[in-house]
Amino acid sequence: AFGDAFTLPDGRVALVGGAGPVVSAYDPCTQETQVIGVVPSANLFAARAQLADGRILVAGGIGTNGQPSAEAFVFDPATAIATALPPMAVPRLGAAAARRADGKIMVTGGIDTTSFADVAAFFGAIEATTELYDPVTNTFVAGPNMPEPKAFHTASVLNNNQILVAGGLGIVQFVGIPYVSNLGYVSNANGTSFGALPKVFTTGRFLHNATKLADGRVLVSGGLTADLGGVLKTGDVTQIAFTSIATTSLYSTSGFGSFSNGPVLSSPRALHSVAALNN
């Protein structure tokens, strides 16, 4: 659960996260999966992205103390070595990561502390900040702020080198009311700032999937939505009503960039995986 798969330069597929710190690789020639290393991180709800040279960044997630973590590692499948990095500026649970055109990885949003007994504190801990990992210096530096806090969202690199962050748990700007976001925001081409005007899609969602298609569009599929009315009135987290959804949205960079309704999945699903085929 909650793992990622990355195609390696030699054609194998690295499987990172999920059931723990073990990293495995699937070899399509032998059709076998073998353990190739360990990332000493809890790996649950961590942000992961692949560097241009095939190495994999693992940042944040839930630490061994049960709280969001600021730790980060780079795993090299060629040597099976996980190198610890200087920590991020803030802990990030449920962040998303995407590699910019300059090779740096932008880690976006996430939750910096968890307090499930205090709903206001929980949503107030959602970050709008981002951090940039530089593989040359092996350090994190502050990146541009997103227009709204986001956690359990997606981050996708577009063909024009912009980064689209979509959905997630968020906070309504200027009002401070938590909600499940149906908004996407796009960075500029060099990733130094985000546009203030949102891209709107139907049905807010988090723990969804975003997949880049061959034509450059991004398919945002499934996820969870939630009715937060009960918990906002009572403060009782058991009053949150979660629903998995079957709708999808397609983001296109044509014109000023916008979402349109995509095909409906045959079944509602969240925490799923999607792979674009050659066709």
Short mmCIF file of C-alpha atoms in Angstrom, two decimals:
data_model
loop_
_atom_site.label_atom_id
_atom_site.label_comp_id
_atom_site.label_asym_id
_atom_site.label_seq_id
_atom_site.Cartn_x
_atom_site.Cartn_y
_atom_site.Cartn_z
CA ALA A 1 0.00 0.00 0.00
CA PHE A 2 1.14 3.56 -0.79
CA GLY A 3 4.18 2.43 -2.78
CA ASP A 4 5.61 3.69 -6.09
CA ALA A 5 7.13 2.08 -9.17
CA PHE A 6 9.96 3.60 -11.21
CA THR A 7 11.42 2.40 -14.52
CA LEU A 8 15.20 2.11 -14.23
CA PRO A 9 17.73 2.88 -17.00
CA ASP A 10 18.37 -0.87 -17.49
CA GLY A 11 14.66 -1.63 -18.05
CA ARG A 12 13.89 -3.04 -14.63
CA VAL A 13 11.15 -1.53 -12.45
CA ALA A 14 12.03 -0.46 -8.91
CA LEU A 15 9.30 -0.88 -6.28
CA VAL A 16 9.76 1.55 -3.40
CA GLY A 17 7.70 2.02 -0.27
CA GLY A 18 4.50 0.27 0.65
CA ALA A 19 5.09 -2.52 3.11
CA GLY A 20 8.20 -0.98 4.61
CA PRO A 21 11.79 0.01 3.86
CA VAL A 22 12.60 -2.82 1.42
CA VAL A 23 13.22 -1.85 -2.23
CA SER A 24 12.60 -4.52 -4.86
CA ALA A 25 13.15 -4.62 -8.60
CA TYR A 26 11.14 -6.44 -11.23
CA ASP A 27 13.11 -7.76 -14.22
CA PRO A 28 10.89 -8.09 -17.32
CA CYS A 29 13.40 -10.44 -18.96
CA THR A 30 13.42 -13.06 -16.19
CA GLN A 31 9.95 -12.08 -14.89
CA GLU A 32 11.35 -12.19 -11.38
CA THR A 33 11.26 -9.70 -8.51
CA GLN A 34 14.28 -9.45 -6.22
CA VAL A 35 15.13 -7.38 -3.16
CA ILE A 36 17.80 -4.85 -4.15
CA GLY A 37 18.16 -2.68 -1.07
CA VAL A 38 16.65 -0.82 1.84
CA VAL A 39 15.64 2.80 2.39
CA PRO A 40 15.78 3.29 6.19
CA SER A 41 12.56 5.30 6.22
CA ALA A 42 9.05 4.45 7.34
CA ASN A 43 8.11 5.14 3.69
CA LEU A 44 4.42 5.50 4.50
CA PHE A 45 2.92 8.55 2.75
CA ALA A 46 6.40 9.69 1.74
CA ALA A 47 6.94 11.77 -1.40
CA ARG A 48 9.04 10.04 -4.06
CA ALA A 49 10.44 11.12 -7.42
CA GLN A 50 13.10 9.86 -9.79
CA LEU A 51 16.21 11.85 -10.64
CA ALA A 52 17.44 12.13 -14.21
CA ASP A 53 20.19 9.57 -13.54
CA GLY A 54 17.73 6.94 -12.26
CA ARG A 55 18.24 7.45 -8.53
CA ILE A 56 15.12 7.85 -6.39
CA LEU A 57 14.38 10.53 -3.81
CA VAL A 58 12.30 9.50 -0.79
CA ALA A 59 11.24 12.46 1.37
CA GLY A 60 9.05 12.80 4.45
CA GLY A 61 6.21 10.47 5.37
CA ILE A 62 5.41 9.07 8.79
CA GLY A 63 8.46 8.68 11.03
CA THR A 64 9.13 5.91 13.53
CA ASN A 65 7.55 8.12 16.21
CA GLY A 66 4.23 8.15 14.36
CA GLN A 67 4.57 11.82 13.41
CA PRO A 68 5.35 13.45 10.06
CA SER A 69 9.03 13.25 9.19
CA ALA A 70 11.47 15.70 7.61
CA GLU A 71 14.03 13.01 6.79
CA ALA A 72 15.02 12.30 3.20
CA PHE A 73 17.10 9.73 1.36
CA VAL A 74 18.37 9.12 -2.15
CA PHE A 75 18.40 5.48 -3.20
CA ASP A 76 20.75 4.40 -5.99
CA PRO A 77 19.50 1.16 -7.62
CA ALA A 78 22.89 0.65 -9.31
CA THR A 79 24.74 0.37 -6.00
CA ALA A 80 21.80 -0.54 -3.69
CA ILE A 81 22.91 2.28 -1.38
CA ALA A 82 20.50 4.69 0.31
CA THR A 83 22.19 7.96 1.23
CA ALA A 84 20.72 10.08 4.02
CA LEU A 85 20.29 13.74 3.12
CA PRO A 86 20.13 16.81 5.33
CA PRO A 87 16.49 17.00 6.46
CA MET A 88 13.88 19.19 4.86
CA ALA A 89 12.97 22.46 6.58
CA VAL A 90 9.64 21.05 7.80
CA PRO A 91 8.19 17.56 8.24
CA ARG A 92 5.89 16.51 5.40
CA LEU A 93 3.28 13.75 5.49
CA GLY A 94 1.28 13.26 2.29
CA ALA A 95 3.44 15.60 0.20
CA ALA A 96 3.93 15.18 -3.56
CA ALA A 97 7.10 15.45 -5.62
CA ALA A 98 7.94 16.19 -9.26
CA ARG A 99 11.21 16.68 -11.15
CA ARG A 100 11.68 20.07 -12.79
CA ALA A 101 13.35 20.64 -16.14
CA ASP A 102 16.56 21.73 -14.39
CA GLY A 103 16.80 18.35 -12.63
CA LYS A 104 15.76 19.62 -9.21
CA ILE A 105 12.86 17.92 -7.47
CA MET A 106 10.06 20.04 -6.05
CA VAL A 107 8.44 18.60 -2.91
CA THR A 108 5.04 20.22 -2.37
CA GLY A 109 2.74 20.60 0.61
CA GLY A 110 2.05 17.85 3.12
CA ILE A 111 1.10 17.88 6.81
CA ASP A 112 3.76 19.01 9.27
CA THR A 113 2.20 17.58 12.44
CA THR A 114 -0.73 15.31 13.22
CA SER A 115 -3.32 15.81 15.91
CA PHE A 116 -6.30 13.63 15.07
CA ALA A 117 -8.10 14.69 18.22
CA ASP A 118 -8.10 18.35 17.15
CA VAL A 119 -9.64 18.83 13.71
CA ALA A 120 -8.69 22.50 13.45
CA ALA A 121 -5.07 21.76 14.35
CA PHE A 122 -4.95 18.87 11.88
CA PHE A 123 -6.09 20.94 8.92
CA GLY A 124 -4.07 23.92 10.13
CA ALA A 125 -0.94 21.80 9.81
CA ILE A 126 -1.36 21.41 6.03
CA GLU A 127 1.53 23.17 4.28
CA ALA A 128 1.43 25.55 1.31
CA THR A 129 5.23 25.62 1.20
CA THR A 130 7.49 23.72 -1.17
CA GLU A 131 11.12 22.67 -1.08
CA LEU A 132 13.60 21.99 -3.86
CA TYR A 133 16.08 19.13 -3.74
CA ASP A 134 19.24 19.86 -5.69
CA PRO A 135 21.06 16.63 -6.67
CA VAL A 136 24.28 18.58 -7.26
CA THR A 137 24.55 19.94 -3.71
CA ASN A 138 22.46 17.18 -2.06
CA THR A 139 20.50 19.81 -0.14
CA PHE A 140 16.99 21.21 0.13
CA VAL A 141 16.20 24.90 -0.31
CA ALA A 142 12.91 26.77 -0.05
CA GLY A 143 10.74 26.72 -3.17
CA PRO A 144 7.73 28.84 -4.16
CA ASN A 145 4.60 28.74 -2.02
CA MET A 146 1.44 27.25 -3.49
CA PRO A 147 -1.68 29.43 -3.48
CA GLU A 148 -3.41 26.99 -1.13
CA PRO A 149 -2.20 24.38 1.37
CA LYS A 150 -2.36 20.84 0.01
CA ALA A 151 -1.84 17.31 1.31
CA PHE A 152 -2.48 13.94 -0.35
CA HIS A 153 -2.53 15.75 -3.69
CA THR A 154 -0.64 15.02 -6.92
CA ALA A 155 2.18 16.84 -8.71
CA SER A 156 2.73 16.35 -12.44
CA VAL A 157 5.31 17.78 -14.85
CA LEU A 158 3.67 19.03 -18.05
CA ASN A 159 5.18 19.09 -21.55
CA ASN A 160 5.80 22.83 -21.21
CA ASN A 161 7.85 22.14 -18.03
CA GLN A 162 5.18 23.61 -15.77
CA ILE A 163 4.20 21.64 -12.66
CA LEU A 164 0.51 20.95 -12.01
CA VAL A 165 -0.51 20.34 -8.38
CA ALA A 166 -4.08 19.04 -8.18
CA GLY A 167 -6.66 18.12 -5.56
CA GLY A 168 -5.81 17.07 -2.03
CA LEU A 169 -6.99 18.16 1.39
CA GLY A 170 -6.88 21.94 1.56
CA ILE A 171 -8.01 25.13 3.25
CA VAL A 172 -10.33 27.63 1.55
CA GLN A 173 -8.32 30.80 1.00
CA PHE A 174 -9.21 33.83 3.16
CA VAL A 175 -11.90 31.83 5.01
CA GLY A 176 -9.86 29.10 6.65
CA ILE A 177 -12.46 26.35 6.17
CA PRO A 178 -11.02 22.88 5.42
CA TYR A 179 -12.27 21.12 2.32
CA VAL A 180 -11.43 18.49 -0.29
CA SER A 181 -9.91 20.49 -3.12
CA ASN A 182 -11.20 20.48 -6.68
CA LEU A 183 -8.52 22.97 -7.70
CA GLY A 184 -5.24 22.68 -9.54
CA TYR A 185 -2.48 25.27 -9.66
CA VAL A 186 0.29 25.51 -12.22
CA SER A 187 3.83 26.75 -11.75
CA ASN A 188 5.66 28.79 -14.35
CA ALA A 189 8.03 26.98 -16.71
CA ASN A 190 11.09 27.41 -14.50
CA GLY A 191 9.19 26.44 -11.35
CA THR A 192 9.90 29.64 -9.44
CA SER A 193 6.26 30.61 -8.76
CA PHE A 194 2.67 29.39 -9.01
CA GLY A 195 -0.13 31.23 -10.77
CA ALA A 196 -2.77 32.60 -8.39
CA LEU A 197 -5.74 31.62 -10.55
CA PRO A 198 -6.91 28.03 -10.02
CA LYS A 199 -7.78 25.42 -12.63
CA VAL A 200 -11.13 23.93 -11.57
CA PHE A 201 -12.29 20.34 -12.04
CA THR A 202 -15.45 18.56 -10.94
CA THR A 203 -15.49 16.70 -7.62
CA GLY A 204 -12.80 17.47 -5.08
CA ARG A 205 -10.54 14.49 -4.42
CA PHE A 206 -7.50 13.32 -2.47
CA LEU A 207 -5.50 10.08 -2.49
CA HIS A 208 -6.21 10.05 -6.23
CA ASN A 209 -3.90 9.39 -9.18
CA ALA A 210 -2.52 11.67 -11.89
CA THR A 211 -1.08 10.10 -15.03
CA LYS A 212 0.55 11.90 -17.95
CA LEU A 213 -0.72 10.69 -21.33
CA ALA A 214 1.24 10.43 -24.58
CA ASP A 215 -0.36 13.62 -25.93
CA GLY A 216 0.76 15.61 -22.89
CA ARG A 217 -2.57 15.76 -21.11
CA VAL A 218 -2.84 14.62 -17.47
CA LEU A 219 -5.56 12.19 -16.41
CA VAL A 220 -6.68 12.78 -12.81
CA SER A 221 -8.61 9.71 -11.72
CA GLY A 222 -10.58 8.42 -8.75
CA GLY A 223 -9.66 9.25 -5.19
CA LEU A 224 -11.65 9.97 -2.06
CA THR A 225 -13.99 12.81 -1.34
CA ALA A 226 -15.34 13.61 2.12
CA ASP A 227 -18.29 15.31 3.74
CA LEU A 228 -16.70 17.48 6.42
CA GLY A 229 -19.94 19.09 7.59
CA GLY A 230 -20.39 16.82 10.57
CA VAL A 231 -16.86 17.13 11.88
CA LEU A 232 -16.86 20.91 11.48
CA LYS A 233 -20.01 21.14 13.61
CA THR A 234 -19.05 18.66 16.30
CA GLY A 235 -15.26 18.37 16.19
CA ASP A 236 -15.73 14.59 16.19
CA VAL A 237 -13.48 13.05 13.52
CA THR A 238 -15.73 9.97 13.39
CA GLN A 239 -18.33 12.18 11.71
CA ILE A 240 -16.25 12.47 8.52
CA ALA A 241 -17.97 10.60 5.70
CA PHE A 242 -15.49 9.33 3.10
CA THR A 243 -16.61 8.25 -0.36
CA SER A 244 -14.49 6.81 -3.16
CA ILE A 245 -15.24 8.27 -6.56
CA ALA A 246 -15.22 7.00 -10.15
CA THR A 247 -14.98 10.26 -12.08
CA THR A 248 -11.88 11.47 -13.91
CA SER A 249 -10.71 14.83 -15.22
CA LEU A 250 -8.29 15.68 -18.02
CA TYR A 251 -5.95 18.65 -17.83
CA SER A 252 -4.73 20.19 -21.08
CA THR A 253 -2.22 23.00 -21.51
CA SER A 254 -4.09 24.29 -24.58
CA GLY A 255 -4.96 27.97 -24.35
CA PHE A 256 -4.56 29.07 -20.76
CA GLY A 257 -4.80 25.48 -19.50
CA SER A 258 -7.98 23.87 -18.20
CA PHE A 259 -9.66 20.70 -17.00
CA SER A 260 -12.41 18.82 -18.81
CA ASN A 261 -14.43 15.81 -17.73
CA GLY A 262 -12.81 12.48 -18.59
CA PRO A 263 -14.26 8.97 -18.86
CA VAL A 264 -15.90 7.43 -15.81
CA LEU A 265 -14.20 4.43 -14.22
CA SER A 266 -16.21 1.22 -14.06
CA SER A 267 -15.76 1.20 -10.27
CA PRO A 268 -14.96 3.93 -7.72
CA ARG A 269 -11.40 3.59 -6.47
CA ALA A 270 -8.77 5.35 -4.40
CA LEU A 271 -5.12 4.63 -3.60
CA HIS A 272 -4.95 2.94 -7.01
CA SER A 273 -2.23 2.91 -9.65
CA VAL A 274 -2.41 3.83 -13.32
CA ALA A 275 0.07 3.26 -16.15
CA ALA A 276 -0.07 4.83 -19.60
CA LEU A 277 0.22 2.26 -22.38
CA ASN A 278 2.17 2.73 -25.60
CA ASN A 279 -1.08 3.52 -27.44
#
